[in-house]
PDB file of C-alpha atoms in Angstrom:
ATOM      1  CA  UNK A1495     -32.175 -39.731  55.803  1.00 58.00           C
ATOM      2  CA  UNK A1496     -28.213 -40.051  56.502  1.00 61.00           C
ATOM      3  CA  UNK A1497     -28.011 -43.420  54.620  1.00 63.00           C
ATOM      4  CA  UNK A1498     -29.794 -42.596  51.801  1.00 59.00           C
ATOM      5  CA  UNK A1499     -28.072 -39.254  51.025  1.00 58.00           C
ATOM      6  CA  UNK A1500     -24.504 -41.208  51.222  1.00 61.00           C
ATOM      7  CA  UNK A1501     -26.310 -44.099  49.177  1.00 59.00           C
ATOM      8  CA  UNK A1502     -27.484 -41.939  46.390  1.00 64.00           C
ATOM      9  CA  UNK A1503     -24.293 -39.791  46.763  1.00 63.00           C
ATOM     10  CA  UNK A1504     -22.634 -43.251  45.862  1.00 61.00           C
ATOM     11  CA  UNK A1505     -24.574 -44.257  42.918  1.00 66.00           C
ATOM     12  CA  UNK A1506     -23.748 -40.628  41.378  1.00 66.00           C
ATOM     13  CA  UNK A1507     -20.063 -40.925  41.815  1.00 60.00           C
ATOM     14  CA  UNK A1508     -19.941 -44.793  40.596  1.00 59.00           C
ATOM     15  CA  UNK A1509     -22.382 -43.906  37.277  1.00 58.00           C
ATOM     16  CA  UNK A1510     -20.100 -40.891  36.423  1.00 58.00           C
ATOM     17  CA  UNK A1511     -17.176 -42.903  36.511  1.00 57.00           C
ATOM     18  CA  UNK A1512     -18.614 -45.340  34.345  1.00 56.00           C
ATOM     19  CA  UNK A1513     -19.125 -42.332  31.944  1.00 54.00           C
ATOM     20  CA  UNK A1514     -15.638 -41.230  31.966  1.00 50.00           C
ATOM     21  CA  UNK A1515     -13.806 -44.583  32.361  1.00 49.00           C
ATOM     22  CA  UNK A1516     -15.602 -46.497  29.851  1.00 48.00           C
ATOM     23  CA  UNK A1517     -12.640 -47.002  27.617  1.00 51.00           C
ATOM     24  CA  UNK A1518     -13.221 -43.954  25.170  1.00 55.00           C
ATOM     25  CA  UNK A1519     -10.542 -41.484  26.424  1.00 61.00           C
ATOM     26  CA  UNK A1520     -12.469 -38.991  25.120  1.00 66.00           C
ATOM     27  CA  UNK A1521     -11.802 -39.604  21.479  1.00 75.00           C
ATOM     28  CA  UNK A1522     -13.955 -38.024  18.874  1.00 79.00           C
ATOM     29  CA  UNK A1523     -16.526 -40.549  17.384  1.00 80.00           C
ATOM     30  CA  UNK A1524     -16.516 -41.098  13.661  1.00 86.00           C
ATOM     31  CA  UNK A1525     -17.372 -38.675  10.959  1.00 87.00           C
ATOM     32  CA  UNK A1526     -20.785 -37.525  10.152  1.00 85.00           C
ATOM     33  CA  UNK A1527     -22.186 -36.895   6.720  1.00 87.00           C
ATOM     34  CA  UNK A1528     -21.277 -34.317   4.625  1.00 87.00           C
ATOM     35  CA  UNK A1529     -23.992 -31.290   4.782  1.00 84.00           C
ATOM     36  CA  UNK A1530     -25.466 -29.825   2.056  1.00 86.00           C
ATOM     37  CA  UNK A1531     -22.927 -27.299  -0.233  1.00 85.00           C
ATOM     38  CA  UNK A1532     -23.299 -23.544   0.662  1.00 81.00           C
ATOM     39  CA  UNK A1533     -24.030 -20.706  -1.679  1.00 83.00           C
ATOM     40  CA  UNK A1534     -21.526 -19.316  -4.129  1.00 79.00           C
ATOM     41  CA  UNK A1535     -19.733 -16.211  -3.172  1.00 72.00           C
ATOM     42  CA  UNK A1536     -18.929 -13.499  -5.311  1.00 71.00           C
ATOM     43  CA  UNK A1537     -16.037 -13.545  -7.327  1.00 68.00           C
ATOM     44  CA  UNK A1538     -13.051 -11.800  -5.657  1.00 58.00           C
ATOM     45  CA  UNK A1539     -10.756  -9.358  -7.245  1.00 55.00           C
ATOM     46  CA  UNK A1540      -7.384 -10.386  -9.160  1.00 56.00           C
ATOM     47  CA  UNK A1541      -5.406 -10.813  -6.238  1.00 65.00           C
ATOM     48  CA  UNK A1542      -3.086  -7.815  -6.982  1.00 77.00           C
ATOM     49  CA  UNK A1543      -2.113  -5.677  -3.876  1.00 81.00           C
ATOM     50  CA  UNK A1544      -0.282  -2.685  -5.098  1.00 92.00           C
ATOM     51  CA  UNK A1545      -1.029  -0.202  -8.304  1.00 95.00           C
ATOM     52  CA  UNK A1546       1.212   1.461  -9.846  1.00 97.00           C
ATOM     53  CA  UNK A1547      -0.309   4.856 -12.041  1.00 98.00           C
ATOM     54  CA  UNK A1548       2.107   6.833 -14.243  1.00 98.00           C
ATOM     55  CA  UNK A1549       1.466  10.408 -15.031  1.00 98.00           C
ATOM     56  CA  UNK A1550       3.661  12.003 -17.378  1.00 97.00           C
ATOM     57  CA  UNK A1551       4.216  16.015 -18.959  1.00 96.00           C
ATOM     58  CA  UNK A1552       3.661  17.333 -16.029  1.00 97.00           C
ATOM     59  CA  UNK A1553       4.631  21.231 -15.473  1.00 97.00           C
ATOM     60  CA  UNK A1554       4.270  23.092 -12.285  1.00 98.00           C
ATOM     61  CA  UNK A1555       3.473  26.969 -13.251  1.00 97.00           C
ATOM     62  CA  UNK A1556       2.470  30.262 -11.694  1.00 96.00           C
ATOM     63  CA  UNK A1557      -1.266  29.204 -13.436  1.00 97.00           C
ATOM     64  CA  UNK A1558      -1.578  25.963 -11.767  1.00 97.00           C
ATOM     65  CA  UNK A1559       0.086  28.008  -8.258  1.00 97.00           C
ATOM     66  CA  UNK A1560       2.819  25.359  -8.870  1.00 98.00           C
ATOM     67  CA  UNK A1561       0.145  22.265  -7.857  1.00 98.00           C
ATOM     68  CA  UNK A1562      -0.919  19.241  -9.690  1.00 97.00           C
ATOM     69  CA  UNK A1563      -4.002  17.329  -9.034  1.00 97.00           C
ATOM     70  CA  UNK A1564      -2.936  13.401 -10.418  1.00 97.00           C
ATOM     71  CA  UNK A1565      -6.996  11.784 -10.421  1.00 97.00           C
ATOM     72  CA  UNK A1566      -6.767   8.433 -10.339  1.00 96.00           C
ATOM     73  CA  UNK A1567      -8.836   5.927 -12.964  1.00 94.00           C
ATOM     74  CA  UNK A1568     -12.129   6.403 -12.428  1.00 90.00           C
ATOM     75  CA  UNK A1569     -12.395   2.296 -12.284  1.00 91.00           C
ATOM     76  CA  UNK A1570     -10.037   2.550  -9.451  1.00 92.00           C
ATOM     77  CA  UNK A1571     -11.303   2.038  -6.017  1.00 92.00           C
ATOM     78  CA  UNK A1572      -8.391   3.253  -3.277  1.00 93.00           C
ATOM     79  CA  UNK A1573      -9.196   1.878   0.515  1.00 92.00           C
ATOM     80  CA  UNK A1574      -9.211   3.707   3.762  1.00 91.00           C
ATOM     81  CA  UNK A1575      -6.305   1.648   4.866  1.00 92.00           C
ATOM     82  CA  UNK A1576      -3.960   2.218   1.218  1.00 94.00           C
ATOM     83  CA  UNK A1577      -0.513   4.310   1.261  1.00 95.00           C
ATOM     84  CA  UNK A1578       0.608   6.499  -1.440  1.00 97.00           C
ATOM     85  CA  UNK A1579       3.552   6.718  -2.474  1.00 97.00           C
ATOM     86  CA  UNK A1580       5.390   9.077  -5.110  1.00 98.00           C
ATOM     87  CA  UNK A1581       8.186   8.718  -7.499  1.00 98.00           C
ATOM     88  CA  UNK A1582       9.280  11.264 -10.058  1.00 97.00           C
ATOM     89  CA  UNK A1583      11.999  10.261 -12.750  1.00 96.00           C
ATOM     90  CA  UNK A1584      14.820  12.339 -11.786  1.00 94.00           C
ATOM     91  CA  UNK A1585      17.342  10.922 -14.627  1.00 93.00           C
ATOM     92  CA  UNK A1586      17.978   8.547 -17.053  1.00 91.00           C
ATOM     93  CA  UNK A1587      21.058   6.580 -17.757  1.00 91.00           C
ATOM     94  CA  UNK A1588      21.083   6.057 -21.682  1.00 90.00           C
ATOM     95  CA  UNK A1589      24.482   3.999 -21.683  1.00 91.00           C
ATOM     96  CA  UNK A1590      23.086   1.428 -19.044  1.00 89.00           C
ATOM     97  CA  UNK A1591      18.977   1.857 -20.125  1.00 88.00           C
ATOM     98  CA  UNK A1592      18.462   3.108 -16.633  1.00 92.00           C
ATOM     99  CA  UNK A1593      15.439   5.364 -15.197  1.00 94.00           C
ATOM    100  CA  UNK A1594      16.513   7.107 -11.694  1.00 95.00           C
ATOM    101  CA  UNK A1595      13.494   7.682  -9.742  1.00 97.00           C
ATOM    102  CA  UNK A1596      13.079   9.699  -6.486  1.00 97.00           C
ATOM    103  CA  UNK A1597      10.729   9.275  -3.675  1.00 97.00           C
ATOM    104  CA  UNK A1598       8.901  12.547  -2.694  1.00 98.00           C
ATOM    105  CA  UNK A1599       9.224  14.221  -0.729  1.00 97.00           C
ATOM    106  CA  UNK A1600      12.803  15.294  -2.360  1.00 96.00           C
ATOM    107  CA  UNK A1601      14.834  18.931  -1.490  1.00 97.00           C
ATOM    108  CA  UNK A1602      16.420  20.993  -4.296  1.00 96.00           C
ATOM    109  CA  UNK A1603      18.867  23.235  -3.026  1.00 96.00           C
ATOM    110  CA  UNK A1604      19.144  25.762  -6.238  1.00 95.00           C
ATOM    111  CA  UNK A1605      20.786  28.884  -6.386  1.00 95.00           C
ATOM    112  CA  UNK A1606      17.413  31.093  -4.841  1.00 96.00           C
ATOM    113  CA  UNK A1607      17.074  29.042  -1.966  1.00 97.00           C
ATOM    114  CA  UNK A1608      15.385  25.378  -0.915  1.00 98.00           C
ATOM    115  CA  UNK A1609      12.701  23.800  -3.223  1.00 98.00           C
ATOM    116  CA  UNK A1610      10.744  20.851  -1.969  1.00 98.00           C
ATOM    117  CA  UNK A1611       8.373  18.794  -4.220  1.00 98.00           C
ATOM    118  CA  UNK A1612       5.697  16.993  -1.891  1.00 98.00           C
ATOM    119  CA  UNK A1613       2.159  15.688  -2.061  1.00 98.00           C
ATOM    120  CA  UNK A1614      -0.908  14.938  -0.025  1.00 97.00           C
ATOM    121  CA  UNK A1615      -3.572  12.183  -1.036  1.00 97.00           C
ATOM    122  CA  UNK A1616      -6.667  11.372  -0.665  1.00 97.00           C
ATOM    123  CA  UNK A1617      -8.772   8.087  -1.722  1.00 96.00           C
ATOM    124  CA  UNK A1618      -9.427   9.539  -5.302  1.00 96.00           C
ATOM    125  CA  UNK A1619      -6.259  11.431  -5.890  1.00 97.00           C
ATOM    126  CA  UNK A1620      -2.761  12.822  -5.596  1.00 98.00           C
ATOM    127  CA  UNK A1621      -1.914  16.413  -4.616  1.00 98.00           C
ATOM    128  CA  UNK A1622       1.857  17.508  -5.863  1.00 98.00           C
ATOM    129  CA  UNK A1623       2.917  20.665  -4.884  1.00 98.00           C
ATOM    130  CA  UNK A1624       6.200  22.651  -5.074  1.00 98.00           C
ATOM    131  CA  UNK A1625       7.485  24.583  -1.502  1.00 97.00           C
ATOM    132  CA  UNK A1626      10.367  27.399  -1.154  1.00 97.00           C
ATOM    133  CA  UNK A1627      11.836  29.711   1.085  1.00 97.00           C
ATOM    134  CA  UNK A1628      12.017  31.826  -2.220  1.00 96.00           C
ATOM    135  CA  UNK A1629       9.222  33.213  -4.877  1.00 97.00           C
ATOM    136  CA  UNK A1630       8.414  30.194  -7.162  1.00 97.00           C
ATOM    137  CA  UNK A1631       8.821  32.077 -10.146  1.00 96.00           C
ATOM    138  CA  UNK A1632      12.284  32.531 -10.311  1.00 96.00           C
ATOM    139  CA  UNK A1633      12.647  28.629 -10.966  1.00 96.00           C
ATOM    140  CA  UNK A1634      13.669  28.024 -14.712  1.00 94.00           C
ATOM    141  CA  UNK A1635      12.100  25.359 -16.627  1.00 96.00           C
ATOM    142  CA  UNK A1636      14.429  22.546 -15.736  1.00 95.00           C
ATOM    143  CA  UNK A1637      12.693  22.569 -12.094  1.00 96.00           C
ATOM    144  CA  UNK A1638       9.243  23.155 -13.288  1.00 97.00           C
ATOM    145  CA  UNK A1639       8.626  21.295 -16.760  1.00 97.00           C
ATOM    146  CA  UNK A1640       7.968  17.893 -18.034  1.00 96.00           C
ATOM    147  CA  UNK A1641       8.095  15.548 -14.996  1.00 97.00           C
ATOM    148  CA  UNK A1642       7.033  11.942 -14.755  1.00 97.00           C
ATOM    149  CA  UNK A1643       5.640  11.047 -12.196  1.00 98.00           C
ATOM    150  CA  UNK A1644       4.940   7.177 -10.943  1.00 98.00           C
ATOM    151  CA  UNK A1645       2.048   6.854  -8.180  1.00 98.00           C
ATOM    152  CA  UNK A1646       2.221   3.627  -6.158  1.00 97.00           C
ATOM    153  CA  UNK A1647      -0.611   2.821  -4.070  1.00 96.00           C
ATOM    154  CA  UNK A1648       0.446   0.097  -1.708  1.00 94.00           C
ATOM    155  CA  UNK A1649      -2.047  -1.820   0.988  1.00 89.00           C
ATOM    156  CA  UNK A1650      -1.948  -0.547   4.296  1.00 81.00           C
ATOM    157  CA  UNK A1651      -3.233  -3.694   5.930  1.00 69.00           C
ATOM    158  CA  UNK A1652      -0.095  -5.308   4.859  1.00 56.00           C
ATOM    159  CA  UNK A1653       2.344  -2.577   5.089  1.00 53.00           C
ATOM    160  CA  UNK A1654       3.662  -3.314   9.000  1.00 51.00           C
ATOM    161  CA  UNK A1655       2.711  -7.261   8.879  1.00 52.00           C
ATOM    162  CA  UNK A1656       4.263  -8.832   5.689  1.00 50.00           C
ATOM    163  CA  UNK A1657       7.150 -11.406   7.384  1.00 51.00           C
ATOM    164  CA  UNK A1658       9.362 -11.020   4.529  1.00 61.00           C
ATOM    165  CA  UNK A1659      12.390  -8.576   4.582  1.00 73.00           C
ATOM    166  CA  UNK A1660      11.437  -4.845   5.290  1.00 83.00           C
ATOM    167  CA  UNK A1661      11.391  -2.656   2.351  1.00 88.00           C
ATOM    168  CA  UNK A1662      13.316   0.407   1.823  1.00 92.00           C
ATOM    169  CA  UNK A1663      10.206   2.801   0.582  1.00 93.00           C
ATOM    170  CA  UNK A1664      12.666   5.580  -0.659  1.00 95.00           C
ATOM    171  CA  UNK A1665      13.499   2.970  -3.289  1.00 96.00           C
ATOM    172  CA  UNK A1666      11.064   2.318  -6.499  1.00 96.00           C
ATOM    173  CA  UNK A1667      12.706  -0.255  -7.570  1.00 95.00           C
ATOM    174  CA  UNK A1668      12.413  -2.150  -4.132  1.00 94.00           C
ATOM    175  CA  UNK A1669       8.662  -1.617  -3.904  1.00 94.00           C
ATOM    176  CA  UNK A1670       8.237  -2.614  -7.318  1.00 94.00           C
ATOM    177  CA  UNK A1671       9.729  -6.270  -6.423  1.00 93.00           C
ATOM    178  CA  UNK A1672       8.446  -6.246  -3.209  1.00 91.00           C
ATOM    179  CA  UNK A1673       4.857  -6.202  -4.356  1.00 91.00           C
ATOM    180  CA  UNK A1674       5.923  -7.959  -7.632  1.00 91.00           C
ATOM    181  CA  UNK A1675       4.840  -5.558  -9.815  1.00 94.00           C
ATOM    182  CA  UNK A1676       6.512  -5.070 -13.243  1.00 93.00           C
ATOM    183  CA  UNK A1677       6.591  -2.185 -16.204  1.00 93.00           C
ATOM    184  CA  UNK A1678       3.658  -4.330 -17.487  1.00 94.00           C
ATOM    185  CA  UNK A1679       1.448  -3.560 -14.190  1.00 94.00           C
ATOM    186  CA  UNK A1680       2.319   0.071 -14.954  1.00 95.00           C
ATOM    187  CA  UNK A1681      -0.891   1.995 -15.687  1.00 95.00           C
ATOM    188  CA  UNK A1682      -0.155   5.327 -17.860  1.00 95.00           C
ATOM    189  CA  UNK A1683      -2.956   7.938 -16.800  1.00 95.00           C
ATOM    190  CA  UNK A1684      -3.649  10.616 -19.249  1.00 84.00           C
TER     191      UNK A1684
END
């Protein structure tokens, strides 16, 4: 019985050795025939990563409780992972034809105290509001009237994983450059 076991064991080893050492060295065989074409997928978006919306003639007042709700256009769908940046047109240098944009939140020190322009957002809109340590009714029109805001929606899934240099999100022009946006990409919302 012991001899039968040894004989079976020896045959099994020879069989395995011949399968392993037959000169094939594990290289793949020839490529098989190509399979059938799969169904066409849905068309993707145009590949734009970020969006810029411009809102003009914004005025904070007691009647709107110094809050402004900026709704996204109806055909725009923001993702839960997207982030929103808001910039105010703070000044314009005519001789250089240069807009100066400031990122919110923005703090101003007035004769009455500290004023903060701030915002929050949902996937549907942006809520701009003024906050202060004094009565906002004391402000003159230079602080409250005729603001222009640009709302930049950036993809949150890429914000921390881009391989290029980090972007200064307080710098409107750097954000535009980083996401390959130009003035032609700005959507004015009425």
